[in-house]
Structures are given as structure tokens and as C-alpha cells.
Coordinates of C-alpha atoms and ligand atoms in Angstrom, one line a residue:
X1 CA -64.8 -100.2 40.7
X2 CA -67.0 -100.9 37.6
X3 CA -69.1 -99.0 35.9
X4 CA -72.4 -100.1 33.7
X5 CA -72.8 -98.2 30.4
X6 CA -76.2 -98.8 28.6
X7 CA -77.2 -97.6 25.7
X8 CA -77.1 -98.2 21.3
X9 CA -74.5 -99.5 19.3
X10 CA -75.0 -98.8 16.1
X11 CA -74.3 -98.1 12.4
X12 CA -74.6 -94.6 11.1
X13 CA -74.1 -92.4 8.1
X14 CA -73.1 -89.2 8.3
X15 CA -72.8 -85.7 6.3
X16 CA -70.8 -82.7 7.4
X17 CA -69.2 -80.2 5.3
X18 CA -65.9 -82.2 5.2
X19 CA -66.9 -85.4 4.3
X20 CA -69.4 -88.3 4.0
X21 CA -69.4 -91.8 5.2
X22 CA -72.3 -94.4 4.4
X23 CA -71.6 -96.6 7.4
X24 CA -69.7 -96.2 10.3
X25 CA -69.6 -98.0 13.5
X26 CA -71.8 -95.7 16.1
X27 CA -74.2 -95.5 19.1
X28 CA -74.2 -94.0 22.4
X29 CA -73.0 -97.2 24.3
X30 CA -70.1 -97.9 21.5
X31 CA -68.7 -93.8 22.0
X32 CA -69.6 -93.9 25.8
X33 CA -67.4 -97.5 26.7
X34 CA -64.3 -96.0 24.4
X35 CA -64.3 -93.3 26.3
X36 CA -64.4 -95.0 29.5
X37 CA -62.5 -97.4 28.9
X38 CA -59.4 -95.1 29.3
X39 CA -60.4 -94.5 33.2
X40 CA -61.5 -98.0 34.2
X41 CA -62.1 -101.7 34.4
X42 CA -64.6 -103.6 33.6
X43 CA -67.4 -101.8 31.7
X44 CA -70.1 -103.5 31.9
X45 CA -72.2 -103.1 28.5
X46 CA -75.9 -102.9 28.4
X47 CA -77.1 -102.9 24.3
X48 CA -78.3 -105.1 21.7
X49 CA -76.7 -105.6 17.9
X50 CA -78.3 -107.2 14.7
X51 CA -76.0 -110.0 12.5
X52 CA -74.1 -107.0 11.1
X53 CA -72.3 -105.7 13.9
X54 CA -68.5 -106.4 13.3
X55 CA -67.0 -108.8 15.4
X56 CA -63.8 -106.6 15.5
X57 CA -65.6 -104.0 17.3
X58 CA -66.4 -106.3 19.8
X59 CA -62.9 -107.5 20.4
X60 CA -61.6 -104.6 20.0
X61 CA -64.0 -103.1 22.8
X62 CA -63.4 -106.6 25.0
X63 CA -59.6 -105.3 24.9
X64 CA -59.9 -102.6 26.8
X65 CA -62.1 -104.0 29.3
X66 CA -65.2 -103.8 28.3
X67 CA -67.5 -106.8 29.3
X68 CA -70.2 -107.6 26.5
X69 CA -72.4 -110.3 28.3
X70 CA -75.2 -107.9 28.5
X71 CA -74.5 -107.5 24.8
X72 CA -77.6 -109.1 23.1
X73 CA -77.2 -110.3 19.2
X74 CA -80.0 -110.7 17.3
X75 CA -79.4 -113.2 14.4
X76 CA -82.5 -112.4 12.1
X77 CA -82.0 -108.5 12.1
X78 CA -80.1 -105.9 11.2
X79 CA -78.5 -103.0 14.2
X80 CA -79.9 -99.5 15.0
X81 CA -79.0 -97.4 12.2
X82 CA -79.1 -93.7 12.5
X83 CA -78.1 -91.0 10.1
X84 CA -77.7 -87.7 10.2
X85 CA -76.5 -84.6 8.2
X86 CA -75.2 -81.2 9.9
X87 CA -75.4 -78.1 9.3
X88 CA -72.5 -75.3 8.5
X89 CA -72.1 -74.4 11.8
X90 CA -71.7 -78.2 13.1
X91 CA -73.7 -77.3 16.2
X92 CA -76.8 -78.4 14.9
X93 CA -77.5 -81.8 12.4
X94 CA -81.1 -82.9 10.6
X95 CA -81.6 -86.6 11.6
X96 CA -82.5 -88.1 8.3
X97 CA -83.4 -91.9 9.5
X98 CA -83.7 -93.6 12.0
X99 CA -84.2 -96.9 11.9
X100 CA -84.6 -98.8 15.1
X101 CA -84.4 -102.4 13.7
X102 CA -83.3 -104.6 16.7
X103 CA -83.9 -101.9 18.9
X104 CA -87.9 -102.1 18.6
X105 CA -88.0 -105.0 20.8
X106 CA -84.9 -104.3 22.9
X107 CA -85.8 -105.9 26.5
X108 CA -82.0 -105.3 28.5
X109 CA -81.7 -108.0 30.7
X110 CA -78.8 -107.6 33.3
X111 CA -76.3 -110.2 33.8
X112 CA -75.5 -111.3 36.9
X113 CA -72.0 -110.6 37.0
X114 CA -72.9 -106.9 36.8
X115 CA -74.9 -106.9 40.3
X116 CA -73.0 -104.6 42.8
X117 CA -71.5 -102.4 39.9
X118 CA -71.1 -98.8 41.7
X119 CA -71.5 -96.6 39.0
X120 CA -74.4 -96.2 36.3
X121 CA -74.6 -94.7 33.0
X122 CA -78.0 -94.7 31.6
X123 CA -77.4 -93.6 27.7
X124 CA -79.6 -92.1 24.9
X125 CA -82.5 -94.7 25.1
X126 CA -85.8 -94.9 25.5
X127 CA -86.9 -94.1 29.1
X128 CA -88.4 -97.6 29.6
X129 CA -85.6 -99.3 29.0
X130 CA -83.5 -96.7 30.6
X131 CA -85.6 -97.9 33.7
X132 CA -86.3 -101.4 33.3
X133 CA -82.0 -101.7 34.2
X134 CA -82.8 -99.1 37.0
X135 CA -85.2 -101.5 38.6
X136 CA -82.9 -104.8 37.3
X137 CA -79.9 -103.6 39.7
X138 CA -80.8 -104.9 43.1
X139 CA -78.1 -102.5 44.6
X140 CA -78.5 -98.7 43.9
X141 CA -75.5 -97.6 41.7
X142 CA -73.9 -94.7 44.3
X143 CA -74.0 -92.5 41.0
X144 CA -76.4 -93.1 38.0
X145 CA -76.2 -90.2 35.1
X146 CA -78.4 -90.3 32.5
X147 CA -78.4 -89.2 28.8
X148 CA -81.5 -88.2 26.5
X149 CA -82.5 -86.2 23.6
X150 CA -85.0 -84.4 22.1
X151 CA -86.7 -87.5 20.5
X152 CA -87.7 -89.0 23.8
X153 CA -88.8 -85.7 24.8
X154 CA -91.1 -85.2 21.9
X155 CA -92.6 -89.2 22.5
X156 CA -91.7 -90.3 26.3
X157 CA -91.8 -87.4 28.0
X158 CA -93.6 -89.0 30.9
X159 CA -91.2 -91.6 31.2
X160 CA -88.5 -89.5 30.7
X161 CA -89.7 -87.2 34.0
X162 CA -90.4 -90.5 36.0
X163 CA -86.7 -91.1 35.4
X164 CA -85.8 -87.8 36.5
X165 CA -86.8 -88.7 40.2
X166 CA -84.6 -91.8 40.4
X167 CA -81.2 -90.7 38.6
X168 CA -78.2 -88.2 40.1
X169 CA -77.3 -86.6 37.0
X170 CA -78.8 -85.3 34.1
X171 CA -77.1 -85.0 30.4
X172 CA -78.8 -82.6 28.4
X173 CA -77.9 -80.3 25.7
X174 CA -78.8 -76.2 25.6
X175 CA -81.7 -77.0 23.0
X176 CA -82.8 -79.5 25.2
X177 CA -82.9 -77.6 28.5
X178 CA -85.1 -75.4 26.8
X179 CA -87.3 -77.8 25.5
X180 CA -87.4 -79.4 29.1
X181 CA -88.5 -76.6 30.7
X182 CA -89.7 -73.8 28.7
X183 CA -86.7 -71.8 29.5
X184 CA -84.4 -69.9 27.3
X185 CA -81.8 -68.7 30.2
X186 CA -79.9 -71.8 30.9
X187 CA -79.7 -70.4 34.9
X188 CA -83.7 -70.3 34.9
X189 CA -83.9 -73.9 32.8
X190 CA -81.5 -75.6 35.2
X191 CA -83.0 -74.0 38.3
X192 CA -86.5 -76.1 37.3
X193 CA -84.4 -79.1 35.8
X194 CA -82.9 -79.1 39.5
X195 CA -86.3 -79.1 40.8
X196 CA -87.4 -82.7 38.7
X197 CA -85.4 -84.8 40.6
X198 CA -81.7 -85.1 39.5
X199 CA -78.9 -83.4 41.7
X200 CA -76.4 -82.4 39.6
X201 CA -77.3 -80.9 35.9
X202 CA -74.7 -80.6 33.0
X203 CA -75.5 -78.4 30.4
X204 CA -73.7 -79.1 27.1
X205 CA -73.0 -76.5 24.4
X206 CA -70.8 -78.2 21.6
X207 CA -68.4 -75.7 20.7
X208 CA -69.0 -73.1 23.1
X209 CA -68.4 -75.9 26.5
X210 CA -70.5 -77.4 29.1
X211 CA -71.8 -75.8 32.3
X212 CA -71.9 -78.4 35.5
X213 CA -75.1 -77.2 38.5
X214 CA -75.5 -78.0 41.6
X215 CA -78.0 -76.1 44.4
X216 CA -76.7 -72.9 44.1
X217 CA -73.7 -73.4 42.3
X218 CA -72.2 -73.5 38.4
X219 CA -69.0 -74.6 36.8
X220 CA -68.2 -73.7 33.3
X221 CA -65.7 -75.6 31.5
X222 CA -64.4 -74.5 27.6
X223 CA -64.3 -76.2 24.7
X224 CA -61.2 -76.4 23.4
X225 CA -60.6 -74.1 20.3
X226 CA -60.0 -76.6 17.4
X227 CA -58.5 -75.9 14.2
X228 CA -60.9 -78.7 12.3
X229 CA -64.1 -80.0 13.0
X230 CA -64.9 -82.5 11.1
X231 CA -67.5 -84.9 12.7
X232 CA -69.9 -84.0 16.2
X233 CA -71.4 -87.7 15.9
X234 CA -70.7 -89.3 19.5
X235 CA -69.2 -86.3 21.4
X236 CA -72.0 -86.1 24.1
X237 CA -71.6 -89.6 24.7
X238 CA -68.0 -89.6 24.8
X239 CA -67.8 -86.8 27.0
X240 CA -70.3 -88.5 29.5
X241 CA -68.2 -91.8 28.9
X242 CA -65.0 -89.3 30.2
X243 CA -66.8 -88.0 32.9
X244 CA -68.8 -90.8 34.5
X245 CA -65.3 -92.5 33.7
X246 CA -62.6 -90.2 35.5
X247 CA -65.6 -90.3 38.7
X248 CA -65.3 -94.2 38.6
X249 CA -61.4 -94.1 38.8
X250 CA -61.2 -91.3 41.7
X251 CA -64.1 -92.7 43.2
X252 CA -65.0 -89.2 44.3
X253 CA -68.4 -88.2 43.3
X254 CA -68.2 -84.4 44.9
X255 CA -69.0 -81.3 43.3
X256 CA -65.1 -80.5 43.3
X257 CA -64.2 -83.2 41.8
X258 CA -67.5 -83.0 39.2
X259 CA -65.4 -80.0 37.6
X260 CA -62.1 -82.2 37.1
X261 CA -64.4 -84.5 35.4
X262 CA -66.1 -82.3 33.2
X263 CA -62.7 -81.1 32.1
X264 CA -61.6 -85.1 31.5
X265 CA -65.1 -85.1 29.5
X266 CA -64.2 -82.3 27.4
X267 CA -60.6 -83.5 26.2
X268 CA -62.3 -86.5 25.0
X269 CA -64.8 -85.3 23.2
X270 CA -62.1 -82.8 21.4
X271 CA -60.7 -85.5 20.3
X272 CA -63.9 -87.6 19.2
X273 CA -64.9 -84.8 16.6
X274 CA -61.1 -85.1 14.9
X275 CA -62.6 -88.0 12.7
X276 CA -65.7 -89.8 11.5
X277 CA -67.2 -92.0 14.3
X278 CA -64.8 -93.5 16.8
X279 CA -62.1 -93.8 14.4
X280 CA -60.0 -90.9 16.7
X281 CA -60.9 -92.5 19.7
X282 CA -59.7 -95.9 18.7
X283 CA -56.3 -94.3 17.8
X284 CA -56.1 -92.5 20.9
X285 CA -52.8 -92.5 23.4
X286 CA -52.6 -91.9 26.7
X287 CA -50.3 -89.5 26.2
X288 CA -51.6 -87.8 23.8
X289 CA -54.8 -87.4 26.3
X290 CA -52.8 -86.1 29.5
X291 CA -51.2 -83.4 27.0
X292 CA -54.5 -82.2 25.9
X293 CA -55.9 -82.1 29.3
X294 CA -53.4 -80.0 29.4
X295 CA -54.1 -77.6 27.3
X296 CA -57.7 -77.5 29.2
X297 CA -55.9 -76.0 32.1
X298 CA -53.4 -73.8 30.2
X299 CA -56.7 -72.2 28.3
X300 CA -58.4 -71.3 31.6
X301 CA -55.4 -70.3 33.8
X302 CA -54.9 -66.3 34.7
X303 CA -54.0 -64.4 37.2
X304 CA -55.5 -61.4 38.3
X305 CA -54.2 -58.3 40.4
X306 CA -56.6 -55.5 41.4
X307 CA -54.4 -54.0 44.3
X308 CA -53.5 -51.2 41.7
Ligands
AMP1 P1 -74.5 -87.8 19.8 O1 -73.8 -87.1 18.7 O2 -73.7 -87.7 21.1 O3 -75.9 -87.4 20.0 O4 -74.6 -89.4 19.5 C1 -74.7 -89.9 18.3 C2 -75.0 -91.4 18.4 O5 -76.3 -91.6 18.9 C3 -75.0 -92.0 17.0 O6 -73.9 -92.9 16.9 C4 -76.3 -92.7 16.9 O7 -76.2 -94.1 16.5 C5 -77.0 -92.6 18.2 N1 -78.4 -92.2 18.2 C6 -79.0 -91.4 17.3 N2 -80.3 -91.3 17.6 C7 -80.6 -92.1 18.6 C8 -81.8 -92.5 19.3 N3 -83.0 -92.0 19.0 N4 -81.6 -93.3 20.4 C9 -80.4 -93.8 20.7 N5 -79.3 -93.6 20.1 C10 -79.3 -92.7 19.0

């Protein structure tokens, strides 16, 4: 079963109230594949670095599985850098550059050896590119989920809906679904989202969870109450790298088993806010993962008698 992730890899710096780091690995594709990487083998990685992206990353990633032949390096230029500073309540961050550098001119070409690959995760990227791999892949991927943000919204919005028509899943944040559609009630902004094309909607809201639609129905999942956050960066990619992940590995892409992923989704991206960048990820054990999951079900479990 493999599993295509596209999307940055990246340097970033980042501010939160706890701390400051000038450069950091980061990038949707770099938090996505770590995350995966835990569920299954090979990722096949879509991106594009500059001569500054560490080697040891690389390996590192190559380690757990991830294939990097689809990884383009640009000798004469520097990676995507991105930085960002948040806010008090951590939910919401000012970008404060972006810098696209190798990105500009960043035309994916799939390899090969990742024709046939069953599932698809399109990350935060510009629409065209997000597409140009759509239309690469001579097979259809039986599930393709794809990530945005408010950015492409605000400057490829019409390639951004033309996407919407050929994808399963959409990736959004509550901010977003609003700006998507006008809507402030997340039911009435995911009944139109629903409407654009993609079957299955998740909703994220940081601390407060993520809600999963489909037709008529919704799952809510929690976030897990943490003592400390200290850095957001990479937890909407990680938790799409946990989801689209734990699908690949139970090769069950129903509603039902939707919620188990959102929950696997979740427990990652609790841990990806422990530390700057990927550094918790990187550290992560297996068992330290199935404990938290866990916790997931322990914090949602009750029983309920109204006989009396
Ligand atoms: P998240 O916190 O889940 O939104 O992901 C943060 C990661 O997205 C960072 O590591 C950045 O390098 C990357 N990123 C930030 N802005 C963009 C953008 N416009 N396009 C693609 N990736 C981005």
C-alpha cells in the first residue's frame, strides 16, 4: 500500500510565547511523511529543496521509508522559507515572510516508480501544482485528500475550486471554512463545502478538535487537553499525515473508519506541538503513541443511564 505525500519542505522561524527558533527544519510534506511514516511504507515524496536542506533530514526521512526520488534539489537556490509568529492564544499566528525561493518555479514531475500508488495527499501548495500530480498519476489514487490555506484562497481561488471537483477530502481549518464559503456556522459552511466537489470534509479547530462530514453526518473528535503548548507549526499537516496514514495501513477508506483515523490524526498532532518543528516527532515511540491514543479514548468514554 503506498501513499504519495506532496507538498513543501522547508526552513522556518518561529515565535511563540515560549520560545524562538531562527531556523528549523519545516514544510507541509517534511511534517506530513513523519507522521506517516509511523502507519506505512513507502511514502512516496513529491517537493523540491534548495543547497541548504540538510542531508540528515533526508536520511533520516529515507529511514523510515520515505522514498525521495520525486525530491527535486536545486543547486543555485536556497529552500522555501516561511516564518511565522503566534499569538497568546496559539490558535492563531501572523506570517511574517514568506519566501518561496525554489518554490517559484517548482514544476513536480512524478517518478515512475510512484505510478499505481493507492493513496494521495495533496499538501499546502499551490493549486496548480497540487494538480499538475493529479493529472501526472495515470491511475486515480482510490483516496486523494487535499490541504490548503488561506493564502491560496486569497490568490488561487479558481484553481483551488477546480481542485475541489477532482479530490475526496478536503483539509481546511474553521477560519478557512468561513472564508470558503461565507459561512460562520461550521454545519452551514460544510453543507456548501460538501456541495464543491469533495466527499468527506474535516474541519480543524487547534485546540478545541476537528469535526469529520459526510452527507448528512458529523464526527467530532477532541483535542487532547495539554499541559504545554509550545509550538502549532506543522500540526495540520501532521495530523493529515496520521490520518491519510492510519487509512493507508487499514486500507479502509469508510466513514467508520474516517473517525478512527481522525482520532490517530489527533495523537499526532498532540505530540507535534510538544516542541519546535519536528523535533517531537523525530523522537517519537511507538509506544509512547498507542498510550496516547489511549488517552483519546479514555477522554471520550461515558456511560449514560436514563432508565431513572
Ligand atoms: P501548518 O502549521 O500545519 O500550517 O504548517 C506549517 C508549515 O507549512 C511550515 O513548516 C511552513 O514551512 C509551511 N508553509 C507555510 N506557508 C506555506 C505556503 N504558503 N505554502 C506551502 N507551505 C507553507
Amino acid at each position: 500500500m503506498s501513499l504519495i505525500v506532496v507538498g513543501t519542505m522547508a526552513y522556518d522561524a518561529i515565535e511563540t510565547p515560549f520560545g524562538k527558533t531562527d531556523r528549523i527544519v519545516g514544510g507541509s510534506a517534511t511534517y506530513a511523511a513523519y507522521a506517516a511514516s509511523f502507519f506505512v511504507k513507502p511514502i512516496q515524496q513529491i517537493s523540491i529543496v534548495g543547497n541548504d536542506f540538510e542531508e540528515a533530514i533526508m536520511e533520516d526521512l529515507r529511514e523510515r521509508g520515505v522514498m525521495t526520488d520525486g525530491v527535486e534539489v536545486v543547486s543555485d537556490k536556497p529552500s522555501f522559507f516561511w516564518s511565522g509568529k503566534y499569538h497568546l492564544d496559539m490558535n492563531t499566528r501572523d506570517t511574517l515572510i514568506t519566501d518561496l525561493n525554489v518554490l517559484a518555479d517548482f514544476k513536480p514531475v512524478v517518478p515512475e516508480s510512484y505510478q499505481g500508488a493507492e493513496f494521495l495527499m495533496l499538501g499546502n501548495l499551490s493549486p496548480d501544482i497540487q494538480k499538475s500530480v493529479i493529472e501526472q498519476l495515470r491511475e486515480r489514487p482510490k483516496l486523494i485528500i487535499l490541504d490548503t490555506m488561506n493564502f491560496w484562497m486569497e490568490i488561487a481561488l479558481e484553481g483551488l475550486l477546480e481542485n475541489l471537483k477532482l479530490i475526496d477530502v478536503l483539509l481546511v481549518n474553521d477560519s478557512e471554512a468561513r472564508q470558503l464559503t461565507g459561512e460562520f456556522s461550521m454545519v452551514k459552511a460544510a453543507r456548501k463545502i460538501l456541495t464543491m466537489g469533495p466527499k468527506y470534509l474535516i474541519i480543524k479547530k487547534g485546540e478545541h478538535g476537528a469535526m469529520l462530514f459526510h452527507g448528512d453526518h458529523v464526527f467530532y473528535a477532541p483535542a487532547l487537553p495539554l499541559e504545554d503548548v509550545f509550538d502549532p507549526t506543522g500540526a495540520g499537516d501532521t495530523f493529515a499525515g496520521g490520518f491519510i496514514g492510519y487509512l493507508a495501513n487499514t486500507k479502509d477508506i469508510s466513514f467508520n473508519n474516517m473517525k478512527s483515523a481522525i482520532i490517530v490524526g489527533s495523537a499526532m498532532a498532540s505530540f507535534c506541538v510538544e516542541k519546535f518543528g519536528p523535533t517531537r516527532l523525530q523522537e517519537l515511540t511507538r509506544e509512547e503513541l498507542e498510550e496516547r491514543i489511549q488517552e483519546f479514548v479514555d477522554l471520550v468514554q461515558f456511560e449514560i443511564d436514563l432508565s431513572q
